[in-house]
Amino acid sequence: MPGLSNTVKITEDGQYILATGIYKPRIKCFDVNNLAMKFERCFDSEAVTFELLSTDYSKFVILQCDRYVEFHSQEGRYYRLRVPKFGHDMKYHPPTCDLFIAGKSSDIFRLNLDRGQFLNPFASSVGSEINKLALNPSHNLLLTGTKEGRIEAWDPRVHVSVGILDCALNSITNSTNISSDAFPSITALEFENALTFGVGTANGQILLYDIRSNKPFRVKDHLFGLPIKSLAFQDDNVLSMDSSSVKIWNQNSGKLFVALESGNDTQFNNLCIIPQTGILFIANESTKIQTYYIPSLGPAPKWCGFLDTLVEELAEINQETVYDDYKFVTRSELEELGLSHLIGTNLLKAYMHGYFVDIRLYRKSKSVIEPFAFEQYRKQKVREKIESNRINRVQVKKLPSINKEFALKLINDEREGKKNKITTSLLKDDRFKALFENPDFQVDPNAEEYKLLNPILKRLDKSKQKEIEGVIQKQFHQVEDEIEGSSSSSSEENNDGYSSDDNDQSWTKELKSEYRAAKYRRIEAERDEVMKSENIFNVKDNIDSDLNKIQPKFYEIKEGEEFVGSNNNQLNSTNNSSATLGERIISENFNSVKILSSGNRQLTFSTNKDKNYQKTSMAIEKHRNEKLSIVRKGPTNLRKPKFYTGPKSKNFYKKKN
């Protein structure tokens, strides 16, 4: 349900389960054969209870909290009407087709579904408000439970009251404290068979009656003081439910069998048990309807027979026999003890790949075969005692053969208390054992990536010996003579005077020199590739590993000279000032080779074809300009319009004459 579930019931044929809940108010039908929901219907008001009119889900009626009664068929809602008073409970009487509705009044309304009209109600004289109804299918006796704690029996055949039972007096004992909030009103009512029925009160008591007696034969108290909401019977067991628990107890002895508690997260609303089975459903104040299977109450239904298989598997408890007075020996050990001839007798018990032998027999055989075993035992104890006295000595843990520097760094971090559980657990975790055992994971300190990305490890290489010596000095007493002691003390003073600032500066210089050396190695490799591709020089046989020799050369310009570039084909100083920017770029980059860091080459040059093409284009342009200058232009004042219409002015003829 979206919010909570109110009631849950199972059809008479046992094939469908119907449950109501909120919010939005709705009813859901579940098909047990397919283990799925068959349909879901919503309505306007919250359902108080519902009653099944047929053996399946095709006909049912819902009593709502706003006095409406809805009739549903297989297709959906069939009809909706309103009752005079707010309803608490209702029951359907199949022989007469009467629907009994009880609520906040002393009248029991009768709605005849065959005639489709209300009949004269049953007027109760023992209470002002009726809480519960119960109808016996054997003799059709109708019981009504009132707010005043009384039960009235009605015979639907003659429409008269046949008996009155006061349950409030029977539930009160000398130790019962009655208050206005805990008056023993009737809150639950259920028939077990034709003669026995159970009554639940508002103060948490259950009374079992025989209809032939006016006194209960069994009274059970939940001891919670909460109203009993539902009652059910299964064989000789009674299932009683309040908002906090469901208790299953024997109706003959009253002994508790099992109790199901709701906990702090939810409260129970309604109880439904499948007849002749051990499955029960509990509607509660949560989204899911709680389902329990108790094999002691009965077997699982046919549609969930797999539960019996699970119970049988859980019931098969493998009780392992523990032989405290026996010693396990293999067949080879048995032959060494000389007891192999006892195989097959009661003195040996076969177990797995060996045998169990009595510890007394084992000790006797051991003493016969090894007479000096006690002497060896004594030596072993002496050795253990000596080793225990050596605990205060330095116990140096052996470093792994692979990645010693990395292991030393992890140990150093753990000793300094760095809060990094991932790195400190590498030495202890078996998943990373290959990191310190497999040579394929060996870190190469000479690799360029290692030197550039992990310079701190290189710094650790120089200081690890100093750290080890410091640890040893803390754990050992100094036993050197005076000369060695003086030298060591002077070295300690020098080490103490060595400031952290000097360490940082030296480490920064080493890091910069490492970057410069890497740059020179990369340039040298690119030069070697260029020389090999152009076949200008032979491949060098011996490459000098000392990178400190590769240093840049610096030159100083003489006084009065001006730097004009490194190329020979340069414009002179007079032409350089009048040359354009493009000519300067071409002259500076003429026949120059660019070495890129990626190893490719870029060459800029000009061919004779381009020069001839440029001369030809310039000659053509000059010839075109000459032709344009030679062409004579015609007079513009004698031009006539396209269509001549004669002289435009009259003075034209006068001037001509």
mmCIF file of C-alpha atoms in Angstrom, residues 292-569:
data_model
loop_
_atom_site.group_PDB
_atom_site.id
_atom_site.type_symbol
_atom_site.label_atom_id
_atom_site.label_comp_id
_atom_site.label_asym_id
_atom_site.label_seq_id
_atom_site.Cartn_x
_atom_site.Cartn_y
_atom_site.Cartn_z
ATOM 1 C CA TYR A 292 4.519 -14.946 8.662
ATOM 2 C CA TYR A 293 4.866 -18.690 8.240
ATOM 3 C CA ILE A 294 4.776 -20.831 11.404
ATOM 4 C CA PRO A 295 5.209 -24.536 10.551
ATOM 5 C CA SER A 296 3.927 -25.603 13.977
ATOM 6 C CA LEU A 297 0.498 -24.156 13.185
ATOM 7 C CA GLY A 298 0.143 -26.000 9.900
ATOM 8 C CA PRO A 299 1.724 -26.737 6.517
ATOM 9 C CA ALA A 300 2.244 -24.206 3.770
ATOM 10 C CA PRO A 301 -0.512 -23.768 1.159
ATOM 11 C CA LYS A 302 -0.228 -25.392 -2.233
ATOM 12 C CA TRP A 303 0.678 -22.145 -3.966
ATOM 13 C CA CYS A 304 3.754 -21.646 -1.748
ATOM 14 C CA GLY A 305 4.808 -25.228 -1.111
ATOM 15 C CA PHE A 306 8.446 -24.247 -1.471
ATOM 16 C CA LEU A 307 8.285 -22.921 2.099
ATOM 17 C CA ASP A 308 8.119 -26.475 3.445
ATOM 18 C CA THR A 309 11.305 -27.341 1.567
ATOM 19 C CA LEU A 310 13.079 -24.344 3.053
ATOM 20 C CA VAL A 311 11.933 -25.300 6.536
ATOM 21 C CA GLU A 312 13.177 -28.855 6.083
ATOM 22 C CA GLU A 313 16.582 -27.586 4.988
ATOM 23 C CA LEU A 314 16.790 -25.284 7.986
ATOM 24 C CA ALA A 315 15.697 -28.071 10.326
ATOM 25 C CA GLU A 316 18.572 -30.292 9.221
ATOM 26 C CA ILE A 317 21.100 -29.140 11.784
ATOM 27 C CA ASN A 318 24.486 -30.718 11.308
ATOM 28 C CA GLN A 319 25.652 -31.527 14.802
ATOM 29 C CA GLU A 320 29.396 -31.838 14.631
ATOM 30 C CA THR A 321 30.754 -34.298 17.149
ATOM 31 C CA VAL A 322 33.680 -32.832 19.045
ATOM 32 C CA TYR A 323 36.134 -35.406 20.368
ATOM 33 C CA ASP A 324 37.823 -33.680 23.289
ATOM 34 C CA ASP A 325 39.513 -36.882 24.515
ATOM 35 C CA TYR A 326 40.668 -38.046 21.099
ATOM 36 C CA LYS A 327 43.632 -37.262 18.879
ATOM 37 C CA PHE A 328 43.384 -37.110 15.105
ATOM 38 C CA VAL A 329 46.143 -38.989 13.264
ATOM 39 C CA THR A 330 46.680 -39.859 9.625
ATOM 40 C CA ARG A 331 47.383 -43.348 8.346
ATOM 41 C CA SER A 332 51.125 -42.664 8.011
ATOM 42 C CA GLU A 333 51.290 -41.372 11.589
ATOM 43 C CA LEU A 334 49.359 -44.426 12.703
ATOM 44 C CA GLU A 335 51.969 -46.689 11.110
ATOM 45 C CA GLU A 336 54.783 -44.754 12.803
ATOM 46 C CA LEU A 337 53.082 -45.287 16.159
ATOM 47 C CA GLY A 338 52.706 -48.988 15.429
ATOM 48 C CA LEU A 339 48.927 -48.913 15.737
ATOM 49 C CA SER A 340 48.001 -49.797 12.161
ATOM 50 C CA HIS A 341 46.805 -53.230 13.289
ATOM 51 C CA LEU A 342 43.975 -51.508 15.218
ATOM 52 C CA ILE A 343 42.262 -50.342 12.011
ATOM 53 C CA GLY A 344 38.728 -51.714 11.991
ATOM 54 C CA THR A 345 38.449 -51.996 15.756
ATOM 55 C CA ASN A 346 36.551 -49.843 18.230
ATOM 56 C CA LEU A 347 39.772 -48.150 19.339
ATOM 57 C CA LEU A 348 39.962 -46.177 16.082
ATOM 58 C CA LYS A 349 37.210 -44.057 14.558
ATOM 59 C CA ALA A 350 37.578 -43.315 10.868
ATOM 60 C CA TYR A 351 37.168 -39.638 10.034
ATOM 61 C CA MET A 352 38.006 -37.931 6.705
ATOM 62 C CA HIS A 353 41.571 -38.893 5.702
ATOM 63 C CA GLY A 354 42.577 -40.292 9.092
ATOM 64 C CA TYR A 355 41.402 -41.702 12.385
ATOM 65 C CA PHE A 356 40.511 -40.593 15.900
ATOM 66 C CA VAL A 357 42.468 -42.380 18.600
ATOM 67 C CA ASP A 358 42.125 -42.120 22.348
ATOM 68 C CA ILE A 359 44.520 -39.513 23.715
ATOM 69 C CA ARG A 360 45.753 -41.873 26.459
ATOM 70 C CA LEU A 361 46.615 -44.568 23.950
ATOM 71 C CA TYR A 362 48.314 -42.007 21.742
ATOM 72 C CA ARG A 363 50.519 -40.742 24.584
ATOM 73 C CA LYS A 364 51.547 -44.255 25.604
ATOM 74 C CA SER A 365 52.474 -45.175 22.041
ATOM 75 C CA LYS A 366 54.349 -41.907 21.613
ATOM 76 C CA SER A 367 56.398 -42.486 24.767
ATOM 77 C CA VAL A 368 57.347 -45.997 23.650
ATOM 78 C CA ILE A 369 58.494 -44.918 20.184
ATOM 79 C CA GLU A 370 60.203 -41.674 21.273
ATOM 80 C CA PRO A 371 61.737 -42.209 24.716
ATOM 81 C CA PHE A 372 63.710 -38.957 24.469
ATOM 82 C CA ALA A 373 60.693 -36.822 23.644
ATOM 83 C CA PHE A 374 60.685 -35.306 27.129
ATOM 84 C CA GLU A 375 64.280 -34.151 26.685
ATOM 85 C CA GLN A 376 63.354 -32.471 23.416
ATOM 86 C CA TYR A 377 60.341 -30.893 25.092
ATOM 87 C CA ARG A 378 62.554 -29.528 27.873
ATOM 88 C CA LYS A 379 65.025 -28.041 25.368
ATOM 89 C CA GLN A 380 62.186 -26.433 23.474
ATOM 90 C CA LYS A 381 60.871 -24.775 26.635
ATOM 91 C CA VAL A 382 64.352 -23.507 27.490
ATOM 92 C CA ARG A 383 64.698 -22.076 23.992
ATOM 93 C CA GLU A 384 61.313 -20.324 24.304
ATOM 94 C CA LYS A 385 62.375 -18.854 27.650
ATOM 95 C CA ILE A 386 65.582 -17.482 26.125
ATOM 96 C CA GLU A 387 63.684 -15.988 23.202
ATOM 97 C CA SER A 388 61.255 -14.323 25.591
ATOM 98 C CA ASN A 389 64.189 -12.546 27.291
ATOM 99 C CA ARG A 390 65.299 -11.117 23.941
ATOM 100 C CA ILE A 391 62.117 -9.189 23.367
ATOM 101 C CA ASN A 392 63.680 -5.895 24.500
ATOM 102 C CA ARG A 393 66.216 -6.108 21.697
ATOM 103 C CA VAL A 394 65.776 -4.464 18.370
ATOM 104 C CA GLN A 395 63.636 -6.544 16.058
ATOM 105 C CA VAL A 396 64.423 -5.420 12.546
ATOM 106 C CA LYS A 397 61.709 -6.291 10.106
ATOM 107 C CA LYS A 398 63.056 -7.637 6.859
ATOM 108 C CA LEU A 399 62.226 -5.418 3.924
ATOM 109 C CA PRO A 400 60.819 -7.032 0.769
ATOM 110 C CA SER A 401 63.181 -7.798 -2.082
ATOM 111 C CA ILE A 402 61.090 -5.816 -4.578
ATOM 112 C CA ASN A 403 60.428 -2.072 -4.186
ATOM 113 C CA LYS A 404 62.426 -1.643 -0.999
ATOM 114 C CA GLU A 405 62.324 2.154 -1.226
ATOM 115 C CA PHE A 406 58.558 2.192 -1.582
ATOM 116 C CA ALA A 407 58.146 -0.177 1.374
ATOM 117 C CA LEU A 408 60.443 2.012 3.471
ATOM 118 C CA LYS A 409 58.333 5.065 2.621
ATOM 119 C CA LEU A 410 55.147 3.253 3.700
ATOM 120 C CA ILE A 411 56.750 2.245 6.998
ATOM 121 C CA ASN A 412 57.916 5.826 7.513
ATOM 122 C CA ASP A 413 54.420 7.205 6.883
ATOM 123 C CA GLU A 414 52.914 4.728 9.312
ATOM 124 C CA ARG A 415 55.484 5.596 11.974
ATOM 125 C CA GLU A 416 54.813 9.326 11.594
ATOM 126 C CA GLY A 417 51.100 8.718 12.115
ATOM 127 C CA LYS A 418 49.806 9.852 8.759
ATOM 128 C CA LYS A 419 46.075 9.174 8.494
ATOM 129 C CA ASN A 420 46.049 7.308 5.209
ATOM 130 C CA LYS A 421 44.586 3.860 5.670
ATOM 131 C CA ILE A 422 44.834 2.967 1.990
ATOM 132 C CA THR A 423 48.602 3.374 1.672
ATOM 133 C CA THR A 424 49.549 2.087 5.122
ATOM 134 C CA SER A 425 47.654 -1.162 4.566
ATOM 135 C CA LEU A 426 49.517 -2.060 1.364
ATOM 136 C CA LEU A 427 52.158 -4.027 3.247
ATOM 137 C CA LYS A 428 49.553 -5.942 5.263
ATOM 138 C CA ASP A 429 47.000 -6.623 2.541
ATOM 139 C CA ASP A 430 47.489 -9.897 0.672
ATOM 140 C CA ARG A 431 45.899 -8.450 -2.454
ATOM 141 C CA PHE A 432 48.975 -6.238 -2.997
ATOM 142 C CA LYS A 433 51.492 -8.937 -2.097
ATOM 143 C CA ALA A 434 52.689 -9.195 -5.711
ATOM 144 C CA LEU A 435 53.725 -5.532 -5.598
ATOM 145 C CA PHE A 436 56.635 -6.504 -3.344
ATOM 146 C CA GLU A 437 57.302 -10.011 -4.718
ATOM 147 C CA ASN A 438 56.830 -9.930 -8.498
ATOM 148 C CA PRO A 439 59.817 -8.378 -10.380
ATOM 149 C CA ASP A 440 57.421 -7.090 -13.056
ATOM 150 C CA PHE A 441 56.245 -4.456 -10.578
ATOM 151 C CA GLN A 442 59.758 -3.199 -9.835
ATOM 152 C CA VAL A 443 59.971 0.598 -10.032
ATOM 153 C CA ASP A 444 62.844 1.793 -12.256
ATOM 154 C CA PRO A 445 64.424 4.829 -10.537
ATOM 155 C CA ASN A 446 66.411 5.658 -13.714
ATOM 156 C CA ALA A 447 63.282 6.180 -15.807
ATOM 157 C CA GLU A 448 62.590 9.757 -16.838
ATOM 158 C CA GLU A 449 58.928 9.571 -15.758
ATOM 159 C CA TYR A 450 59.975 8.366 -12.314
ATOM 160 C CA LYS A 451 62.428 11.232 -11.843
ATOM 161 C CA LEU A 452 59.996 13.896 -13.015
ATOM 162 C CA LEU A 453 56.835 12.686 -11.285
ATOM 163 C CA ASN A 454 58.355 11.338 -8.063
ATOM 164 C CA PRO A 455 61.241 13.622 -7.034
ATOM 165 C CA ILE A 456 60.336 13.196 -3.388
ATOM 166 C CA LEU A 457 61.406 9.531 -3.516
ATOM 167 C CA LYS A 458 64.827 10.597 -4.736
ATOM 168 C CA ARG A 459 65.096 12.836 -1.711
ATOM 169 C CA LEU A 460 64.100 9.894 0.484
ATOM 170 C CA ASP A 461 66.962 7.789 -0.931
ATOM 171 C CA LYS A 462 69.494 10.166 0.608
ATOM 172 C CA SER A 463 67.781 10.385 3.973
ATOM 173 C CA LYS A 464 66.718 6.758 4.499
ATOM 174 C CA GLN A 465 70.143 5.728 5.812
ATOM 175 C CA LYS A 466 70.081 8.611 8.231
ATOM 176 C CA GLU A 467 66.614 7.583 9.485
ATOM 177 C CA ILE A 468 67.656 3.972 10.006
ATOM 178 C CA GLU A 469 70.672 5.069 11.995
ATOM 179 C CA GLY A 470 68.462 7.301 14.123
ATOM 180 C CA VAL A 471 66.086 4.416 14.895
ATOM 181 C CA ILE A 472 68.975 2.151 15.865
ATOM 182 C CA GLN A 473 70.451 4.815 18.150
ATOM 183 C CA LYS A 474 67.135 5.099 19.989
ATOM 184 C CA GLN A 475 66.930 1.351 20.653
ATOM 185 C CA PHE A 476 70.633 0.622 21.379
ATOM 186 C CA HIS A 477 72.936 1.840 24.136
ATOM 187 C CA GLN A 478 76.095 3.553 22.953
ATOM 188 C CA VAL A 479 79.161 1.347 23.630
ATOM 189 C CA GLU A 480 81.822 3.027 21.412
ATOM 190 C CA ASP A 481 85.078 4.332 22.870
ATOM 191 C CA GLU A 482 85.753 7.986 23.540
ATOM 192 C CA ILE A 483 87.191 8.822 20.120
ATOM 193 C CA GLU A 484 84.236 7.347 18.267
ATOM 194 C CA GLY A 485 81.870 8.978 20.721
ATOM 195 C CA SER A 486 83.385 12.377 20.141
ATOM 196 C CA SER A 487 83.102 11.989 16.410
ATOM 197 C CA SER A 488 79.509 10.822 16.690
ATOM 198 C CA SER A 489 78.628 13.707 18.983
ATOM 199 C CA SER A 490 80.155 16.176 16.558
ATOM 200 C CA SER A 491 78.199 14.631 13.714
ATOM 201 C CA GLU A 492 75.009 14.897 15.753
ATOM 202 C CA GLU A 493 75.725 18.568 16.378
ATOM 203 C CA ASN A 494 76.287 19.100 12.682
ATOM 204 C CA ASN A 495 73.078 17.272 11.888
ATOM 205 C CA ASP A 496 71.180 19.341 14.431
ATOM 206 C CA GLY A 497 72.547 22.522 12.931
ATOM 207 C CA TYR A 498 71.370 21.514 9.511
ATOM 208 C CA SER A 499 68.271 23.618 9.059
ATOM 209 C CA SER A 500 65.136 22.632 7.222
ATOM 210 C CA ASP A 501 65.504 25.685 4.940
ATOM 211 C CA ASP A 502 68.780 24.338 3.550
ATOM 212 C CA ASN A 503 67.082 21.008 2.873
ATOM 213 C CA ASP A 504 64.293 22.712 0.953
ATOM 214 C CA GLN A 505 66.731 24.809 -1.097
ATOM 215 C CA SER A 506 68.908 21.814 -1.980
ATOM 216 C CA TRP A 507 65.856 19.793 -2.941
ATOM 217 C CA THR A 508 64.615 22.629 -5.198
ATOM 218 C CA LYS A 509 67.998 22.869 -6.933
ATOM 219 C CA GLU A 510 68.075 19.126 -7.513
ATOM 220 C CA LEU A 511 64.579 19.223 -8.980
ATOM 221 C CA LYS A 512 65.488 22.055 -11.400
ATOM 222 C CA SER A 513 68.684 20.319 -12.483
ATOM 223 C CA GLU A 514 66.691 17.145 -13.101
ATOM 224 C CA TYR A 515 64.311 18.997 -15.392
ATOM 225 C CA ARG A 516 67.224 20.576 -17.308
ATOM 226 C CA ALA A 517 68.928 17.218 -17.683
ATOM 227 C CA ALA A 518 65.721 15.672 -19.000
ATOM 228 C CA LYS A 519 65.388 18.500 -21.517
ATOM 229 C CA TYR A 520 68.966 18.014 -22.747
ATOM 230 C CA ARG A 521 68.425 14.265 -23.088
ATOM 231 C CA ARG A 522 65.324 14.857 -25.167
ATOM 232 C CA ILE A 523 67.096 17.347 -27.462
ATOM 233 C CA GLU A 524 70.027 14.981 -27.901
ATOM 234 C CA ALA A 525 67.686 12.144 -28.850
ATOM 235 C CA GLU A 526 65.945 14.331 -31.435
ATOM 236 C CA ARG A 527 69.265 15.339 -32.931
ATOM 237 C CA ASP A 528 70.290 11.709 -33.238
ATOM 238 C CA GLU A 529 67.073 10.937 -35.094
ATOM 239 C CA VAL A 530 67.643 13.828 -37.517
ATOM 240 C CA MET A 531 71.195 12.693 -38.195
ATOM 241 C CA LYS A 532 70.082 9.125 -38.853
ATOM 242 C CA SER A 533 67.274 10.170 -41.240
ATOM 243 C CA GLU A 534 69.436 12.472 -43.387
ATOM 244 C CA ASN A 535 72.511 10.213 -43.324
ATOM 245 C CA ILE A 536 74.750 13.190 -42.669
ATOM 246 C CA PHE A 537 76.680 11.690 -39.805
ATOM 247 C CA ASN A 538 77.273 8.182 -38.653
ATOM 248 C CA VAL A 539 75.543 6.844 -35.586
ATOM 249 C CA LYS A 540 77.477 7.551 -32.456
ATOM 250 C CA ASP A 541 79.004 4.461 -30.905
ATOM 251 C CA ASN A 542 79.526 5.737 -27.436
ATOM 252 C CA ILE A 543 77.134 8.208 -25.842
ATOM 253 C CA ASP A 544 78.495 10.177 -22.960
ATOM 254 C CA SER A 545 76.260 9.554 -19.916
ATOM 255 C CA ASP A 546 77.566 12.569 -18.049
ATOM 256 C CA LEU A 547 74.937 15.228 -18.854
ATOM 257 C CA ASN A 548 76.764 17.940 -16.965
ATOM 258 C CA LYS A 549 79.188 18.322 -19.927
ATOM 259 C CA ILE A 550 76.336 19.430 -22.216
ATOM 260 C CA GLN A 551 76.226 23.105 -21.357
ATOM 261 C CA PRO A 552 75.024 26.034 -23.517
ATOM 262 C CA LYS A 553 77.688 28.399 -25.003
ATOM 263 C CA PHE A 554 77.344 32.137 -24.556
ATOM 264 C CA TYR A 555 78.740 34.837 -26.916
ATOM 265 C CA GLU A 556 79.107 38.576 -26.364
ATOM 266 C CA ILE A 557 78.554 41.156 -29.148
ATOM 267 C CA LYS A 558 81.495 43.445 -29.816
ATOM 268 C CA GLU A 559 81.254 47.165 -29.332
ATOM 269 C CA GLY A 560 79.814 49.004 -32.341
ATOM 270 C CA GLU A 561 78.330 45.839 -33.872
ATOM 271 C CA GLU A 562 74.642 45.057 -34.340
ATOM 272 C CA PHE A 563 73.139 41.576 -34.188
ATOM 273 C CA VAL A 564 71.535 40.793 -37.568
ATOM 274 C CA GLY A 565 70.870 37.047 -37.231
ATOM 275 C CA SER A 566 72.710 33.790 -37.758
ATOM 276 C CA ASN A 567 72.054 33.397 -41.518
ATOM 277 C CA ASN A 568 74.526 34.386 -44.220
ATOM 278 C CA ASN A 569 71.915 35.500 -46.743
#
